[in-house]
């Protein structure tokens, strides 16, 4: 029961933080929406920052696990798995509840690089990048790290562009990604 109350608080807070922002969402709004007493919230989380970190941790786990499952379901072909990232992000962006990326939003609101909330956002982006490095390696890219950097920039740019303009530009990002992937797979390896 205690665990389910904690999980319920995380679910409510994560939804409110995503929709309204971290600074704009107060503890009172979270406890009102969750239907719990303030003491209950503070029983599980010593501070709002601790609650934010729990939300980011949950979002990281769910997003990355879901992303990997969806990529693998889309194709068994390594090159196509890289391109599937853009189809998946397009479906996220097209959602009526789309409010950007929780991690980009966290990094923007907590801009100091040494802030634990900013660091949690960095860690998520790093783990996603590592997954794309693996996909690029599987696809036979000569420089998987560089290809992953390029593809991540296109993905992040699509997300931010959609958040700012309200328009989905993932088809353009996918087209650019396809050129980068084909070049990385066919290009001769760099000599050291």
PDB file of N, CA and C in Angstrom, residues 88-130:
ATOM      1  N   UNK A  88       9.074   6.609 -34.349  1.00  0.00           N
ATOM      2  CA  UNK A  88       8.628   6.560 -32.951  1.00  0.00           C
ATOM      3  C   UNK A  88       8.532   7.970 -32.370  1.00  0.00           C
ATOM      4  N   UNK A  89       9.542   8.791 -32.617  1.00  0.00           N
ATOM      5  CA  UNK A  89       9.508  10.171 -32.111  1.00  0.00           C
ATOM      6  C   UNK A  89       8.365  10.942 -32.769  1.00  0.00           C
ATOM      7  N   UNK A  90       8.105  10.679 -34.042  1.00  0.00           N
ATOM      8  CA  UNK A  90       6.984  11.350 -34.730  1.00  0.00           C
ATOM      9  C   UNK A  90       5.664  11.013 -34.055  1.00  0.00           C
ATOM     10  N   UNK A  91       5.501   9.767 -33.630  1.00  0.00           N
ATOM     11  CA  UNK A  91       4.246   9.403 -32.963  1.00  0.00           C
ATOM     12  C   UNK A  91       4.136  10.081 -31.599  1.00  0.00           C
ATOM     13  N   UNK A  92       5.263  10.248 -30.914  1.00  0.00           N
ATOM     14  CA  UNK A  92       5.260  10.963 -29.629  1.00  0.00           C
ATOM     15  C   UNK A  92       4.886  12.436 -29.831  1.00  0.00           C
ATOM     16  N   UNK A  93       5.496  13.046 -30.834  1.00  0.00           N
ATOM     17  CA  UNK A  93       5.262  14.460 -31.119  1.00  0.00           C
ATOM     18  C   UNK A  93       3.818  14.702 -31.555  1.00  0.00           C
ATOM     19  N   UNK A  94       3.244  13.729 -32.243  1.00  0.00           N
ATOM     20  CA  UNK A  94       1.875  13.877 -32.751  1.00  0.00           C
ATOM     21  C   UNK A  94       0.810  13.689 -31.673  1.00  0.00           C
ATOM     22  N   UNK A  95       1.217  13.234 -30.513  1.00  0.00           N
ATOM     23  CA  UNK A  95       0.275  13.027 -29.417  1.00  0.00           C
ATOM     24  C   UNK A  95      -0.362  14.351 -28.995  1.00  0.00           C
ATOM     25  N   UNK A  96      -1.644  14.316 -28.678  1.00  0.00           N
ATOM     26  CA  UNK A  96      -2.335  15.551 -28.264  1.00  0.00           C
ATOM     27  C   UNK A  96      -1.792  16.092 -26.941  1.00  0.00           C
ATOM     28  N   UNK A  97      -1.130  15.241 -26.176  1.00  0.00           N
ATOM     29  CA  UNK A  97      -0.588  15.640 -24.876  1.00  0.00           C
ATOM     30  C   UNK A  97       0.886  16.048 -24.947  1.00  0.00           C
ATOM     31  N   UNK A  98       1.432  16.177 -26.160  1.00  0.00           N
ATOM     32  CA  UNK A  98       2.854  16.475 -26.315  1.00  0.00           C
ATOM     33  C   UNK A  98       3.207  17.844 -25.735  1.00  0.00           C
ATOM     34  N   UNK A  99       4.184  17.845 -24.823  1.00  0.00           N
ATOM     35  CA  UNK A  99       4.691  19.086 -24.218  1.00  0.00           C
ATOM     36  C   UNK A  99       6.214  19.089 -24.242  1.00  0.00           C
ATOM     37  N   UNK A 100       6.789  18.528 -25.299  1.00  0.00           N
ATOM     38  CA  UNK A 100       8.246  18.480 -25.403  1.00  0.00           C
ATOM     39  C   UNK A 100       8.800  17.240 -24.744  1.00  0.00           C
ATOM     40  N   UNK A 101      10.028  17.330 -24.329  1.00  0.00           N
ATOM     41  CA  UNK A 101      10.726  16.234 -23.657  1.00  0.00           C
ATOM     42  C   UNK A 101      10.913  16.622 -22.194  1.00  0.00           C
ATOM     43  N   UNK A 102      10.501  15.754 -21.299  1.00  0.00           N
ATOM     44  CA  UNK A 102      10.614  16.047 -19.870  1.00  0.00           C
ATOM     45  C   UNK A 102      12.053  16.348 -19.478  1.00  0.00           C
ATOM     46  N   UNK A 103      13.013  15.706 -20.130  1.00  0.00           N
ATOM     47  CA  UNK A 103      14.423  15.887 -19.787  1.00  0.00           C
ATOM     48  C   UNK A 103      14.979  17.194 -20.344  1.00  0.00           C
ATOM     49  N   UNK A 104      14.591  17.541 -21.552  1.00  0.00           N
ATOM     50  CA  UNK A 104      14.991  18.842 -22.105  1.00  0.00           C
ATOM     51  C   UNK A 104      14.387  19.947 -21.248  1.00  0.00           C
ATOM     52  N   UNK A 105      13.122  19.770 -20.866  1.00  0.00           N
ATOM     53  CA  UNK A 105      12.463  20.765 -20.015  1.00  0.00           C
ATOM     54  C   UNK A 105      13.170  20.891 -18.667  1.00  0.00           C
ATOM     55  N   UNK A 106      13.560  19.748 -18.092  1.00  0.00           N
ATOM     56  CA  UNK A 106      14.261  19.769 -16.800  1.00  0.00           C
ATOM     57  C   UNK A 106      15.603  20.482 -16.923  1.00  0.00           C
ATOM     58  N   UNK A 107      16.344  20.172 -17.985  1.00  0.00           N
ATOM     59  CA  UNK A 107      17.647  20.816 -18.181  1.00  0.00           C
ATOM     60  C   UNK A 107      17.498  22.314 -18.390  1.00  0.00           C
ATOM     61  N   UNK A 108      16.422  22.726 -19.054  1.00  0.00           N
ATOM     62  CA  UNK A 108      16.189  24.154 -19.278  1.00  0.00           C
ATOM     63  C   UNK A 108      15.814  24.865 -17.978  1.00  0.00           C
ATOM     64  N   UNK A 109      14.971  24.239 -17.165  1.00  0.00           N
ATOM     65  CA  UNK A 109      14.532  24.876 -15.925  1.00  0.00           C
ATOM     66  C   UNK A 109      15.596  24.821 -14.826  1.00  0.00           C
ATOM     67  N   UNK A 110      16.433  23.832 -14.882  1.00  0.00           N
ATOM     68  CA  UNK A 110      17.521  23.686 -13.905  1.00  0.00           C
ATOM     69  C   UNK A 110      18.825  23.729 -14.692  1.00  0.00           C
ATOM     70  N   UNK A 111      19.201  24.921 -15.131  1.00  0.00           N
ATOM     71  CA  UNK A 111      20.267  25.113 -16.098  1.00  0.00           C
ATOM     72  C   UNK A 111      21.684  24.921 -15.599  1.00  0.00           C
ATOM     73  N   UNK A 112      21.915  24.991 -14.303  1.00  0.00           N
ATOM     74  CA  UNK A 112      23.288  24.809 -13.807  1.00  0.00           C
ATOM     75  C   UNK A 112      23.711  23.363 -14.006  1.00  0.00           C
ATOM     76  N   UNK A 113      24.849  23.191 -14.652  1.00  0.00           N
ATOM     77  CA  UNK A 113      25.296  21.855 -15.036  1.00  0.00           C
ATOM     78  C   UNK A 113      25.497  20.912 -13.860  1.00  0.00           C
ATOM     79  N   UNK A 114      25.803  21.455 -12.680  1.00  0.00           N
ATOM     80  CA  UNK A 114      26.037  20.590 -11.534  1.00  0.00           C
ATOM     81  C   UNK A 114      24.782  20.325 -10.702  1.00  0.00           C
ATOM     82  N   UNK A 115      23.651  20.876 -11.108  1.00  0.00           N
ATOM     83  CA  UNK A 115      22.405  20.630 -10.393  1.00  0.00           C
ATOM     84  C   UNK A 115      22.009  19.162 -10.579  1.00  0.00           C
ATOM     85  N   UNK A 116      21.621  18.453  -9.519  1.00  0.00           N
ATOM     86  CA  UNK A 116      21.257  17.036  -9.639  1.00  0.00           C
ATOM     87  C   UNK A 116      20.117  16.781 -10.639  1.00  0.00           C
ATOM     88  N   UNK A 117      19.187  17.720 -10.749  1.00  0.00           N
ATOM     89  CA  UNK A 117      18.095  17.545 -11.707  1.00  0.00           C
ATOM     90  C   UNK A 117      18.633  17.668 -13.134  1.00  0.00           C
ATOM     91  N   UNK A 118      19.501  18.642 -13.362  1.00  0.00           N
ATOM     92  CA  UNK A 118      20.136  18.779 -14.668  1.00  0.00           C
ATOM     93  C   UNK A 118      20.956  17.518 -14.972  1.00  0.00           C
ATOM     94  N   UNK A 119      21.672  17.034 -13.982  1.00  0.00           N
ATOM     95  CA  UNK A 119      22.485  15.835 -14.166  1.00  0.00           C
ATOM     96  C   UNK A 119      21.636  14.610 -14.509  1.00  0.00           C
ATOM     97  N   UNK A 120      20.448  14.515 -13.932  1.00  0.00           N
ATOM     98  CA  UNK A 120      19.543  13.402 -14.264  1.00  0.00           C
ATOM     99  C   UNK A 120      19.124  13.477 -15.731  1.00  0.00           C
ATOM    100  N   UNK A 121      18.901  14.691 -16.224  1.00  0.00           N
ATOM    101  CA  UNK A 121      18.564  14.873 -17.638  1.00  0.00           C
ATOM    102  C   UNK A 121      19.743  14.477 -18.525  1.00  0.00           C
ATOM    103  N   UNK A 122      20.924  14.880 -18.130  1.00  0.00           N
ATOM    104  CA  UNK A 122      22.135  14.528 -18.883  1.00  0.00           C
ATOM    105  C   UNK A 122      22.309  13.009 -18.918  1.00  0.00           C
ATOM    106  N   UNK A 123      22.115  12.372 -17.785  1.00  0.00           N
ATOM    107  CA  UNK A 123      22.264  10.914 -17.698  1.00  0.00           C
ATOM    108  C   UNK A 123      21.289  10.216 -18.642  1.00  0.00           C
ATOM    109  N   UNK A 124      20.047  10.675 -18.686  1.00  0.00           N
ATOM    110  CA  UNK A 124      19.059  10.082 -19.594  1.00  0.00           C
ATOM    111  C   UNK A 124      19.519  10.216 -21.043  1.00  0.00           C
ATOM    112  N   UNK A 125      19.937  11.419 -21.418  1.00  0.00           N
ATOM    113  CA  UNK A 125      20.377  11.652 -22.793  1.00  0.00           C
ATOM    114  C   UNK A 125      21.604  10.797 -23.119  1.00  0.00           C
ATOM    115  N   UNK A 126      22.484  10.634 -22.152  1.00  0.00           N
ATOM    116  CA  UNK A 126      23.671   9.797 -22.354  1.00  0.00           C
ATOM    117  C   UNK A 126      23.266   8.338 -22.596  1.00  0.00           C
ATOM    118  N   UNK A 127      22.337   7.822 -21.804  1.00  0.00           N
ATOM    119  CA  UNK A 127      21.897   6.435 -21.962  1.00  0.00           C
ATOM    120  C   UNK A 127      21.197   6.217 -23.306  1.00  0.00           C
ATOM    121  N   UNK A 128      20.398   7.187 -23.730  1.00  0.00           N
ATOM    122  CA  UNK A 128      19.754   7.103 -25.048  1.00  0.00           C
ATOM    123  C   UNK A 128      20.816   7.116 -26.146  1.00  0.00           C
ATOM    124  N   UNK A 129      21.808   7.976 -25.988  1.00  0.00           N
ATOM    125  CA  UNK A 129      22.902   8.059 -26.958  1.00  0.00           C
ATOM    126  C   UNK A 129      23.627   6.710 -27.054  1.00  0.00           C
ATOM    127  N   UNK A 130      23.898   6.090 -25.913  1.00  0.00           N
ATOM    128  CA  UNK A 130      24.592   4.800 -25.910  1.00  0.00           C
ATOM    129  C   UNK A 130      23.779   3.740 -26.649  1.00  0.00           C
TER     130      UNK A 130
END
